[in-house]
PDB file of C-alpha atoms and ligand atoms in Angstrom:
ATOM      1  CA  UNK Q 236      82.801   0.941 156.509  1.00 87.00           C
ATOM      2  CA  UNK Q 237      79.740   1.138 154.210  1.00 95.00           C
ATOM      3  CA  UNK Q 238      76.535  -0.855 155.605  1.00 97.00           C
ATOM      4  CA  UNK Q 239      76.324  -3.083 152.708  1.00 98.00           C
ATOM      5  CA  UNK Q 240      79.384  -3.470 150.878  1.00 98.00           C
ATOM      6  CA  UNK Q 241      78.568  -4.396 146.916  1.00 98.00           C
ATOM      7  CA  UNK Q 242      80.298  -7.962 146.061  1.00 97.00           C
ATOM      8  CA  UNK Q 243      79.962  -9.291 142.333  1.00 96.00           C
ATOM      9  CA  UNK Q 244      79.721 -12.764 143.947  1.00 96.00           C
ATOM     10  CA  UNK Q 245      77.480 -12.388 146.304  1.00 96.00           C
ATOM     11  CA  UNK Q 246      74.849 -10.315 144.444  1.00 97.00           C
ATOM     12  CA  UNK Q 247      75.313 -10.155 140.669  1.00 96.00           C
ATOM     13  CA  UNK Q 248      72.520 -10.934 139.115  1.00 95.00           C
ATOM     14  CA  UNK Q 249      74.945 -10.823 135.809  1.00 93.00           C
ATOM     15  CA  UNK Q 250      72.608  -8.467 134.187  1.00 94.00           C
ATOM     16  CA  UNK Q 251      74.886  -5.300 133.830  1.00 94.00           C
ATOM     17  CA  UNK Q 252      71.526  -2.433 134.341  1.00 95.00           C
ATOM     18  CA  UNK Q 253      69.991  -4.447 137.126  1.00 96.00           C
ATOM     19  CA  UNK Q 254      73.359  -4.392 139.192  1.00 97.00           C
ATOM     20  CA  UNK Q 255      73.300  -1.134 138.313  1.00 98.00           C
ATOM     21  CA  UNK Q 256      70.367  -0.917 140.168  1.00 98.00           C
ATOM     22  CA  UNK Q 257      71.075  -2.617 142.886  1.00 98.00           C
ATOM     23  CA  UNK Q 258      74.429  -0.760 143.677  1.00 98.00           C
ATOM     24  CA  UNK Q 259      72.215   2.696 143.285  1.00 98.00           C
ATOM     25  CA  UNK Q 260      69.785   1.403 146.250  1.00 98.00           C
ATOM     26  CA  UNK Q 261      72.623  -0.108 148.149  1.00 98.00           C
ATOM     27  CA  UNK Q 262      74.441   3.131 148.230  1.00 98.00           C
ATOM     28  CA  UNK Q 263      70.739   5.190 148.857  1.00 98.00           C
ATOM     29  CA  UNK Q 264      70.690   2.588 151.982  1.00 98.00           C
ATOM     30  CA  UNK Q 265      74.124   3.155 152.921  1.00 98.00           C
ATOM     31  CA  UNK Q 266      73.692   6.867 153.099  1.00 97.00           C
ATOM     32  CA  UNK Q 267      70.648   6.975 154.840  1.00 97.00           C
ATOM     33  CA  UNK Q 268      72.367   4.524 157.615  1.00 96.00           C
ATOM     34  CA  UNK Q 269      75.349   7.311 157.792  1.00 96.00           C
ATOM     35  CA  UNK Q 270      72.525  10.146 158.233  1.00 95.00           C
ATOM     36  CA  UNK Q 271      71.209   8.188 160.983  1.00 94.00           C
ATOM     37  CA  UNK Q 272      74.682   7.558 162.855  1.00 93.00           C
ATOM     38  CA  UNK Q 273      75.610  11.217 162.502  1.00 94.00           C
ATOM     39  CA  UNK Q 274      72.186  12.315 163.403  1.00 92.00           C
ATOM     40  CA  UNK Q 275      72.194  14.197 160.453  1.00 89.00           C
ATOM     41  CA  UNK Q 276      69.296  16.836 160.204  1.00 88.00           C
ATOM     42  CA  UNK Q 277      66.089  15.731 159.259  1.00 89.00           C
ATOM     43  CA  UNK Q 278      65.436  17.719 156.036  1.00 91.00           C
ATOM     44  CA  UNK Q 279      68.594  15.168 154.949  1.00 93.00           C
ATOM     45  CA  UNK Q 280      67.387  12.364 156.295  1.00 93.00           C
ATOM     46  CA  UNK Q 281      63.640  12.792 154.614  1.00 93.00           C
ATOM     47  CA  UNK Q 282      65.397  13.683 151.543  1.00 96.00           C
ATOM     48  CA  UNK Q 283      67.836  10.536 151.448  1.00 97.00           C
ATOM     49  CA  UNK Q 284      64.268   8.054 151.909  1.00 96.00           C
ATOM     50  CA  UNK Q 285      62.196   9.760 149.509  1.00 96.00           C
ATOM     51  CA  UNK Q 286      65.020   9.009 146.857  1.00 98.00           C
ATOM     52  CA  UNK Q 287      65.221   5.928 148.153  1.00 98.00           C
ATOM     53  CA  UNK Q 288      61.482   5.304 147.792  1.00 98.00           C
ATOM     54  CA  UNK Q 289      61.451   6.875 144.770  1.00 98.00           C
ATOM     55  CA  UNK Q 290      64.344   4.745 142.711  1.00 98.00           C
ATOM     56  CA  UNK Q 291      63.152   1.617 144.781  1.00 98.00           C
ATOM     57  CA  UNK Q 292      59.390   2.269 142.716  1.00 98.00           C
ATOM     58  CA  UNK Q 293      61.930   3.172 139.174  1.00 98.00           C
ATOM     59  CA  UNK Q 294      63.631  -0.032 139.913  1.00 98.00           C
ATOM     60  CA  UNK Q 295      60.988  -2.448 140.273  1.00 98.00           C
ATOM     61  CA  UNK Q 296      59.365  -1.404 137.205  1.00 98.00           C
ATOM     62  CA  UNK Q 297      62.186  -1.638 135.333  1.00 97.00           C
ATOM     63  CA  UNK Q 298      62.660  -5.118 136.703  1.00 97.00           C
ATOM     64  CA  UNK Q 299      58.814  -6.161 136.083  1.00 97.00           C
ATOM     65  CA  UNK Q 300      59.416  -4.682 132.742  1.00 97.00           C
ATOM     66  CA  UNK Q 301      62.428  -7.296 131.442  1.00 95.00           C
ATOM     67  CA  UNK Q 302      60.334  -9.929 132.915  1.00 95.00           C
ATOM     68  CA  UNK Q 303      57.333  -9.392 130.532  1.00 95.00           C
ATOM     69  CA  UNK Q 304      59.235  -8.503 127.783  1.00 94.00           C
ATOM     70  CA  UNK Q 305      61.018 -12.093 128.038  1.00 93.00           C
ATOM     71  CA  UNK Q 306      57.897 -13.756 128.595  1.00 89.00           C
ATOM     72  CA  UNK Q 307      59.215 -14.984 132.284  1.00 92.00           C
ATOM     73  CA  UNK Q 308      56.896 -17.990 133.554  1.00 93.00           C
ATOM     74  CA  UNK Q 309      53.683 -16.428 135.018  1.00 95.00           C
ATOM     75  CA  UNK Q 310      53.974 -18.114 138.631  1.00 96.00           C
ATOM     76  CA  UNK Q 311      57.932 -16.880 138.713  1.00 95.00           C
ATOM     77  CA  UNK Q 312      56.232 -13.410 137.966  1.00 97.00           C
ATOM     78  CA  UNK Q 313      53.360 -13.106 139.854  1.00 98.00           C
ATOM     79  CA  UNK Q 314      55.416 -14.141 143.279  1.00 98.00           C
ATOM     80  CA  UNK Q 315      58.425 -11.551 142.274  1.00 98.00           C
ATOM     81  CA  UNK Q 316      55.733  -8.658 141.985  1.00 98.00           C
ATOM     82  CA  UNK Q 317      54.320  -9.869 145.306  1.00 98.00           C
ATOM     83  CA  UNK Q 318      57.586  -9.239 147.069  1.00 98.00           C
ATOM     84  CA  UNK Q 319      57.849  -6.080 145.339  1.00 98.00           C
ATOM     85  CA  UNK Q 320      54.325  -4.962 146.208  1.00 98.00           C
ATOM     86  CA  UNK Q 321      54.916  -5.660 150.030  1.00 98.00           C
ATOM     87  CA  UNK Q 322      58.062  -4.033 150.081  1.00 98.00           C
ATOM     88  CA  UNK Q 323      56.582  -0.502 147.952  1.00 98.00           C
ATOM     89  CA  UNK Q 324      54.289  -0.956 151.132  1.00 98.00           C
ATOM     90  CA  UNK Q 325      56.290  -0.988 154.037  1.00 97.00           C
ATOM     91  CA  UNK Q 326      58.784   1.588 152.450  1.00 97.00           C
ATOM     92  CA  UNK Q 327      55.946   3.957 151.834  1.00 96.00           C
ATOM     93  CA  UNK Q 328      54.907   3.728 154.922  1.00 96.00           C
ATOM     94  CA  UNK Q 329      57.851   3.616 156.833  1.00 95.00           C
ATOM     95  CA  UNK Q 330      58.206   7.426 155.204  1.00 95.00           C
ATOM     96  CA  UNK Q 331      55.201   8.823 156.147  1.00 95.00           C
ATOM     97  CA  UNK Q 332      55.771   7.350 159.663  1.00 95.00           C
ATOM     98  CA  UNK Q 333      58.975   9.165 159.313  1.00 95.00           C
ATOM     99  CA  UNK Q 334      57.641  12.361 158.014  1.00 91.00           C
ATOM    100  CA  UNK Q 335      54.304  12.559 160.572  1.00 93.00           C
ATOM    101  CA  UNK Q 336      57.375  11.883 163.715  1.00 92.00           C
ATOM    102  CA  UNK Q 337      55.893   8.699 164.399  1.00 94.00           C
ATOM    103  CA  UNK Q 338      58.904   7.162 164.244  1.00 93.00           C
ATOM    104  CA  UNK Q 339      62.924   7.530 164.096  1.00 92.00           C
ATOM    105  CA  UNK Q 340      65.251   5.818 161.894  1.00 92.00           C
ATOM    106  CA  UNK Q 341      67.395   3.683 164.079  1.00 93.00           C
ATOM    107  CA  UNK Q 342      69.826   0.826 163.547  1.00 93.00           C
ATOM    108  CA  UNK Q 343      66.505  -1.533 163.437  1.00 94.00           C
ATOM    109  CA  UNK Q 344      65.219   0.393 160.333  1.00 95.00           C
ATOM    110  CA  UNK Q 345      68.981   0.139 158.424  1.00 95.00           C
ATOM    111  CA  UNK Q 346      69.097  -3.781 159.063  1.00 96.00           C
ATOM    112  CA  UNK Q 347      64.967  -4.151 157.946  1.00 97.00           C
ATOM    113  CA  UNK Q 348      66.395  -2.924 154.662  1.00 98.00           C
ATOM    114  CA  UNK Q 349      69.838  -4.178 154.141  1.00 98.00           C
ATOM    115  CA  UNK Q 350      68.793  -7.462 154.968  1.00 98.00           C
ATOM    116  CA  UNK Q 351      64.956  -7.385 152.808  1.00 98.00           C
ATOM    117  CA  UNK Q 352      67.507  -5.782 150.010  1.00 98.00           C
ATOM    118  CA  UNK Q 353      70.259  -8.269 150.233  1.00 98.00           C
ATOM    119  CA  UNK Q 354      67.836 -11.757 150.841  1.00 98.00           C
ATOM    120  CA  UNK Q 355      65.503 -10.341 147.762  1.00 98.00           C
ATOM    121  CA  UNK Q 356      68.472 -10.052 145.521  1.00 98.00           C
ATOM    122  CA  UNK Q 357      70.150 -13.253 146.283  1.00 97.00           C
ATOM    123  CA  UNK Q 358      67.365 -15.113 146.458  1.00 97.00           C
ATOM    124  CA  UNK Q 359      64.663 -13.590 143.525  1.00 97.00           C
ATOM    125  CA  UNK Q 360      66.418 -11.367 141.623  1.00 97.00           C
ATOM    126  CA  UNK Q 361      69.085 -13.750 140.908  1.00 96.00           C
ATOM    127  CA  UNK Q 362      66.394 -15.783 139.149  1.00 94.00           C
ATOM    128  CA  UNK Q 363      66.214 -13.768 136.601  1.00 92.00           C
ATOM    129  CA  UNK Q 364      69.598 -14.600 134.564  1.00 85.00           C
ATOM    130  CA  UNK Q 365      68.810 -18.192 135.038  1.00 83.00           C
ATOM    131  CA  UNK Q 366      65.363 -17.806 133.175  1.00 82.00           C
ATOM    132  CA  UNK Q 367      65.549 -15.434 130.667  1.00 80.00           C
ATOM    133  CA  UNK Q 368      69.019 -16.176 129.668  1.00 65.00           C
ATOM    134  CA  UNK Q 369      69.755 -12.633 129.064  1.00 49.00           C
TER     135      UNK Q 369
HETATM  136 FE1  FEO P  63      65.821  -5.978 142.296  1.00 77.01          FE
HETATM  137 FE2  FEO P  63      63.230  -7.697 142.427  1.00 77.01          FE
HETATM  138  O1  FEO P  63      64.168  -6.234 142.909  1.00 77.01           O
END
């Protein structure tokens, strides 16, 4: 059974691209928490975050993006980014700690981002619909 399952209740934002999205970096999470449990080499493993890092950066943009375009309320804006910008952060660095063998990606590191994923979804992104009444 996949790490994070996708439910259309649960985290629809009821914009069709953004779940999109979402389901691309819930499967790129889901894979790299399958790597980890098979011990899976670690050309794989480096390979599965810097997609994920990559498509989490293509996804927030996109996301910022819509929000501008549809004039979302400044405050509502600014805070989203913010939670963006930290998470860019600790992903980033999270690979380089990864790639320098400073660290190992354990059960710790799957649950860090299925649960910042999941909370930021259900509780930010879902904002979205409501405000610019796509
Ligand atoms: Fe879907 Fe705000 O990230």
């Amino acid at each position: 059974m996949p790490l994070i399952q996708w439910n259309n209740d649960l985290y629809s934002v009821k914009i069709e691209s953004i779940d999109k999205h979402h389901q691309t970096l819930i499967s790129l999470i889901n894979q790299l928490h399958e790597a980890m449990r098979e011990g899976n080499a670690k050309e794989i493993m480096d390979g599965i975050l810097h997609e994920l890092n990559d498509y989490t950066i293509y996804h927030f943009n996109a996301e910022e993006d819509l929000m501008r375009s549809h004039n979302y309320p400044m405050e509502e804006y600014t805070f989203h980014k913010e939670q963006h910008e930290e998470f860019k952060f600790k992903l980033s660095e999270l690979v380089e700690k990864y790639q320098n063998e400073e660290i190992l990606i354990s059960i710790e590191t799957s649950k860090f981002l299925k649960e910042w994923l999941v909370n930021h979804i259900q509780k930010v992104d879902k904002k979205i619909a409501g405000i610019i009444n796509y």
